[in-house]
Coordinates of C-alpha atoms in Angstrom, one line a residue:
M1 CA -164.1 102.9 157.8
K2 CA -163.4 105.2 160.7
T3 CA -166.1 105.3 163.3
S4 CA -164.9 108.2 165.4
L5 CA -163.3 111.5 164.6
Q6 CA -159.7 112.2 164.9
P7 CA -158.6 115.5 166.5
A8 CA -159.6 118.4 164.3
I9 CA -157.1 119.3 161.6
P10 CA -155.8 122.8 162.0
T11 CA -156.2 125.1 158.9
T12 CA -153.8 127.7 157.6
S13 CA -155.7 129.8 155.1
I14 CA -159.3 130.7 154.4
G15 CA -160.6 132.7 151.4
T16 CA -163.3 135.4 151.6
I17 CA -166.1 133.3 150.1
A18 CA -165.2 130.3 152.3
T19 CA -165.2 132.6 155.3
D20 CA -168.7 133.8 154.5
V21 CA -169.9 130.2 154.1
L22 CA -168.2 128.7 157.2
T23 CA -169.1 131.4 159.7
H24 CA -172.7 130.1 159.8
D25 CA -173.8 126.8 161.4
R26 CA -175.2 124.8 158.5
N27 CA -175.4 121.3 157.0
G28 CA -173.9 120.4 153.6
V29 CA -172.7 117.6 151.4
V30 CA -169.4 116.6 149.8
L31 CA -170.0 117.5 146.1
A32 CA -166.8 116.2 144.4
V33 CA -163.6 114.4 145.5
F34 CA -160.1 114.6 143.9
R35 CA -156.7 113.3 144.9
R36 CA -155.6 116.5 146.7
S37 CA -158.9 118.2 147.5
F38 CA -162.6 118.0 147.7
Y39 CA -165.6 120.4 147.4
V40 CA -168.3 120.8 150.0
K41 CA -171.7 122.2 149.0
F42 CA -173.8 124.3 151.4
G43 CA -176.9 125.3 149.7
E44 CA -175.7 127.2 146.6
D45 CA -172.3 127.9 148.1
L46 CA -169.1 125.8 147.7
V47 CA -165.9 125.5 149.7
C48 CA -162.8 123.7 148.4
V49 CA -160.7 121.9 151.1
G50 CA -157.1 121.0 150.3
P51 CA -153.5 121.2 151.4
A52 CA -151.5 124.4 151.6
E53 CA -149.7 123.7 148.4
L54 CA -153.1 124.1 146.6
E55 CA -152.5 127.9 147.3
S56 CA -155.0 130.4 148.7
G57 CA -158.2 131.4 146.8
P58 CA -161.6 132.8 147.5
L59 CA -163.3 129.4 147.9
N60 CA -160.3 127.6 149.5
L61 CA -159.9 126.3 153.1
L62 CA -156.3 125.1 153.4
Y63 CA -154.5 123.0 155.9
A64 CA -150.8 122.2 156.5
R65 CA -149.8 119.1 154.6
G66 CA -150.1 115.9 156.6
G67 CA -151.3 112.4 156.1
E68 CA -154.8 113.3 155.1
F69 CA -154.9 112.5 151.4
P70 CA -155.3 111.1 148.8
W71 CA -158.9 112.1 149.5
S72 CA -160.1 110.0 146.5
D73 CA -159.1 106.9 148.4
R74 CA -160.9 107.9 151.6
L75 CA -163.9 110.0 150.8
S76 CA -166.8 109.9 148.4
A77 CA -169.2 112.4 146.9
G78 CA -172.5 112.5 148.9
A79 CA -170.9 112.3 152.3
E80 CA -172.5 114.4 154.9
A81 CA -170.8 117.6 156.1
S82 CA -171.6 120.2 158.7
C83 CA -170.2 123.4 160.1
R84 CA -170.7 124.2 163.8
S85 CA -168.9 126.9 165.7
S86 CA -166.1 127.2 163.0
L87 CA -165.6 123.4 163.0
L88 CA -166.1 121.8 159.5
T89 CA -167.0 118.1 160.0
I90 CA -166.9 115.6 157.1
G91 CA -169.1 112.7 158.0
S92 CA -167.3 110.4 160.5
L93 CA -164.0 110.8 158.8
C94 CA -162.4 114.1 159.9
S95 CA -163.0 117.7 160.9
F96 CA -161.2 121.0 160.3
D97 CA -160.7 123.8 162.8
C98 CA -161.6 126.9 160.7
S99 CA -160.9 129.2 163.6
S100 CA -157.1 128.6 163.2
A101 CA -157.1 129.8 159.5
E102 CA -155.5 133.1 158.5
P103 CA -158.0 135.0 156.4
W104 CA -156.8 135.5 152.8
Q105 CA -157.7 138.8 151.2
P106 CA -155.4 140.0 148.4
V107 CA -154.3 143.6 148.4
R108 CA -156.3 145.7 145.9
P109 CA -154.3 147.8 143.5
G110 CA -154.1 151.6 143.7
R111 CA -154.2 153.8 140.7
I112 CA -153.7 151.9 137.5
D113 CA -151.0 153.3 135.2
P114 CA -151.5 152.3 131.6
A115 CA -147.8 152.7 130.9
A116 CA -147.0 150.2 133.7
V117 CA -149.6 147.8 132.3
R118 CA -148.0 148.1 128.9
R119 CA -144.6 147.2 130.4
G120 CA -146.2 144.3 132.2
L121 CA -147.8 142.9 129.1
S122 CA -144.5 143.2 127.3
A123 CA -142.9 141.2 130.1
L124 CA -145.8 138.6 129.7
A125 CA -145.1 138.3 126.0
G126 CA -141.5 137.6 126.8
E127 CA -142.1 135.1 129.5
L128 CA -144.5 133.1 127.3
Q129 CA -141.6 132.2 125.1
S130 CA -140.3 130.0 127.9
H131 CA -143.6 128.2 128.6
S132 CA -145.8 125.8 126.7
P133 CA -149.3 127.0 127.9
G134 CA -152.1 124.5 127.7
G135 CA -155.7 125.0 126.8
I136 CA -156.3 128.4 125.2
G137 CA -153.0 129.6 126.7
P138 CA -151.5 129.7 123.1
L139 CA -154.0 132.5 122.4
I140 CA -152.5 134.9 124.9
A141 CA -149.8 136.0 122.4
P142 CA -152.3 136.7 119.6
I143 CA -154.5 138.5 122.2
L144 CA -151.6 140.8 123.1
T145 CA -151.0 141.8 119.5
N146 CA -154.7 141.7 118.4
A147 CA -153.7 139.3 115.7
A148 CA -156.3 138.7 113.0
E149 CA -156.0 134.9 113.4
A150 CA -154.6 132.4 115.9
P151 CA -153.2 129.2 114.4
D152 CA -153.2 127.3 117.7
D153 CA -156.9 127.8 118.3
A154 CA -157.9 124.2 119.1
L155 CA -161.4 125.2 120.4
G156 CA -162.2 127.8 117.7
I157 CA -162.6 130.3 120.5
Y158 CA -160.4 133.2 119.1
P159 CA -163.0 134.8 116.9
A160 CA -165.3 135.2 119.9
I161 CA -162.4 136.7 121.9
R162 CA -161.8 139.2 119.2
E163 CA -165.4 140.2 119.1
L164 CA -165.5 140.5 122.9
R165 CA -162.6 142.9 122.5
T166 CA -164.7 145.3 120.4
M167 CA -167.4 145.3 123.1
L168 CA -165.3 145.5 126.2
F169 CA -166.5 148.8 127.7
T170 CA -169.9 148.9 125.9
F171 CA -171.3 145.4 126.8
D172 CA -174.7 147.0 127.6
R173 CA -175.1 148.1 124.0
H174 CA -174.7 144.6 122.5
G175 CA -177.6 142.7 124.0
D176 CA -178.4 139.7 121.8
R177 CA -174.9 139.4 120.2
L178 CA -173.2 139.4 123.6
S179 CA -175.6 136.7 124.8
A180 CA -174.8 134.6 121.7
I181 CA -171.1 134.8 122.3
V182 CA -171.4 134.0 126.0
S183 CA -173.6 131.1 125.2
Q184 CA -170.9 129.8 122.8
L185 CA -168.2 130.1 125.4
V186 CA -169.9 128.9 128.6
G187 CA -169.1 125.3 129.1
L188 CA -166.8 125.1 126.1
G189 CA -163.9 122.7 126.5
P190 CA -163.1 119.7 128.8
G191 CA -162.4 119.6 132.4
L192 CA -163.8 120.6 135.8
T193 CA -163.8 124.3 134.8
P194 CA -163.9 124.5 131.0
S195 CA -161.6 126.8 129.0
G196 CA -164.5 129.1 127.9
D197 CA -165.6 129.6 131.5
D198 CA -162.1 130.2 132.7
M199 CA -161.5 132.8 130.0
L200 CA -164.7 134.7 130.8
G201 CA -163.8 134.5 134.5
G202 CA -160.4 136.0 133.9
L203 CA -162.0 138.7 131.8
M204 CA -164.4 139.7 134.5
A205 CA -161.8 139.6 137.2
G206 CA -159.3 141.5 135.0
L207 CA -161.9 144.2 134.4
N208 CA -162.5 144.5 138.1
F209 CA -158.8 144.6 138.9
F210 CA -158.0 147.3 136.4
G211 CA -160.7 149.6 137.6
H212 CA -163.7 148.8 135.4
A213 CA -166.1 147.2 137.8
D214 CA -169.1 148.6 135.8
A215 CA -168.0 146.7 132.6
A216 CA -167.4 143.6 134.7
A217 CA -170.9 143.8 136.1
Q218 CA -172.4 144.2 132.7
L219 CA -170.6 141.1 131.4
A220 CA -171.5 139.2 134.6
A221 CA -175.2 140.0 134.1
V222 CA -175.0 137.9 130.9
V223 CA -172.4 135.3 132.0
L224 CA -173.8 134.2 135.3
P225 CA -177.4 133.4 134.1
A226 CA -175.9 131.4 131.3
A227 CA -173.5 129.6 133.6
A228 CA -176.3 128.6 136.0
T229 CA -177.5 126.0 133.6
G230 CA -174.7 125.8 131.0
T231 CA -171.7 124.6 133.0
S232 CA -170.8 122.6 136.1
I233 CA -171.7 123.6 139.7
I234 CA -168.0 124.0 140.5
S235 CA -167.2 126.1 137.4
N236 CA -170.3 128.2 138.1
A237 CA -169.0 128.9 141.6
H238 CA -165.6 130.0 140.3
L239 CA -167.3 132.3 137.8
R240 CA -169.4 133.9 140.5
A241 CA -166.2 134.6 142.4
A242 CA -164.4 136.0 139.4
S243 CA -167.3 138.3 138.6
G244 CA -166.5 140.1 141.9
G245 CA -162.8 140.3 141.0
R246 CA -161.8 137.3 143.1
L247 CA -159.0 135.0 141.8
T248 CA -156.7 132.4 143.3
A249 CA -153.4 133.6 144.7
P250 CA -151.2 132.6 141.7
L251 CA -153.5 134.4 139.2
W252 CA -153.9 137.4 141.4
D253 CA -150.2 137.7 141.7
A254 CA -149.7 137.3 138.0
V255 CA -152.3 140.1 137.2
S256 CA -150.8 142.3 139.9
S257 CA -147.4 141.8 138.4
I258 CA -148.7 142.8 135.0
G259 CA -150.3 145.9 136.5
A260 CA -147.0 146.8 138.2
G261 CA -144.9 146.6 135.1
G262 CA -143.9 142.9 135.2
D263 CA -142.1 142.7 138.6
G264 CA -142.2 139.2 139.9
L265 CA -144.1 137.9 136.8
A266 CA -141.8 134.9 136.1
G267 CA -142.4 133.3 139.5
A268 CA -146.2 134.0 139.3
L269 CA -146.4 132.3 135.9
Q270 CA -144.6 129.2 137.3
R271 CA -147.5 128.9 139.8
V272 CA -150.2 129.7 137.2
A273 CA -149.0 126.8 135.1
K274 CA -149.8 124.4 138.0
I275 CA -153.5 125.4 138.2
G276 CA -155.6 122.5 136.8
H277 CA -154.9 121.0 133.4
S278 CA -155.0 124.4 131.8
S279 CA -157.2 126.6 134.0
G280 CA -154.4 128.9 135.0
W281 CA -153.5 129.8 131.4
D282 CA -157.2 129.9 130.3
T283 CA -158.0 132.4 133.1
L284 CA -154.9 134.5 132.4
A285 CA -156.0 134.8 128.7
G286 CA -159.1 136.6 129.8
A287 CA -157.3 138.8 132.2
A288 CA -154.7 139.6 129.5
L289 CA -157.5 140.8 127.2
A290 CA -158.7 143.2 129.9
A291 CA -155.2 144.4 130.6
D292 CA -154.4 144.9 126.9
A293 CA -157.5 147.2 126.5
V294 CA -156.5 149.2 129.6
S295 CA -152.9 149.5 128.4
A296 CA -154.1 150.8 125.0
G297 CA -156.1 153.6 126.8
I298 CA -159.5 152.2 125.8
A299 CA -162.1 153.6 128.2
A300 CA -159.5 155.7 130.0
K301 CA -160.9 157.0 133.2

């Protein structure tokens, strides 16, 4: 085991949440370690550290690829971490120079044109034919047509999605029923961020993106308390980010492409497909639900 730190690893990108966390001097702990990345916990806040090919995101601190991983061979959960003067130090193993990172803040859209969103969703439907989405990705096509049933609904999630559609801009009127649906979805499915969580996150982020922050906040008021005890710490952190309209770069670009009529969507979906086992598709399903409602003129502003 290393007994002295190597020179600090320069970083290339830092998300908005990671910036808020790492601008303060504080102590933390390594929460979870994977082959390409690891999460550090500071109080209730998380930062994900990984190589540039992980792509930018609100929680992410990225570095240029070098010889630093696989992390799972070199680092264990529970290792001490600290941040001092923009230097993130991981035990006696390594440190990261956060001051060299370019802040990542995606460009917010201007006025949303429902006609452009309809074209974007049509492009999405076409692009899906050349993909084999995992998780609840196969439900995106039924979501776009508001189909009565979805034959590839492995988790039995589609009836809840259809019911959420009827509540989209009136969440505050559905109290107990909304709570029951959210309780069904939070933590549903396997993986670090379960499919039910990712779909809800995509829905909240999509509502924010398409100009309905009030509806997103109403949904978040039910989702976040349920997630605090009903899912993993990591998934809960991503849900908190999504509730404020924050997504990783590939998903942000895909949703932006939908809003812009489909320009650049094919490339964005190639990147979405690489997020987790199925998290990219699961999140996109929720965002597509929000986009479809906007394109139909529901709750037009």
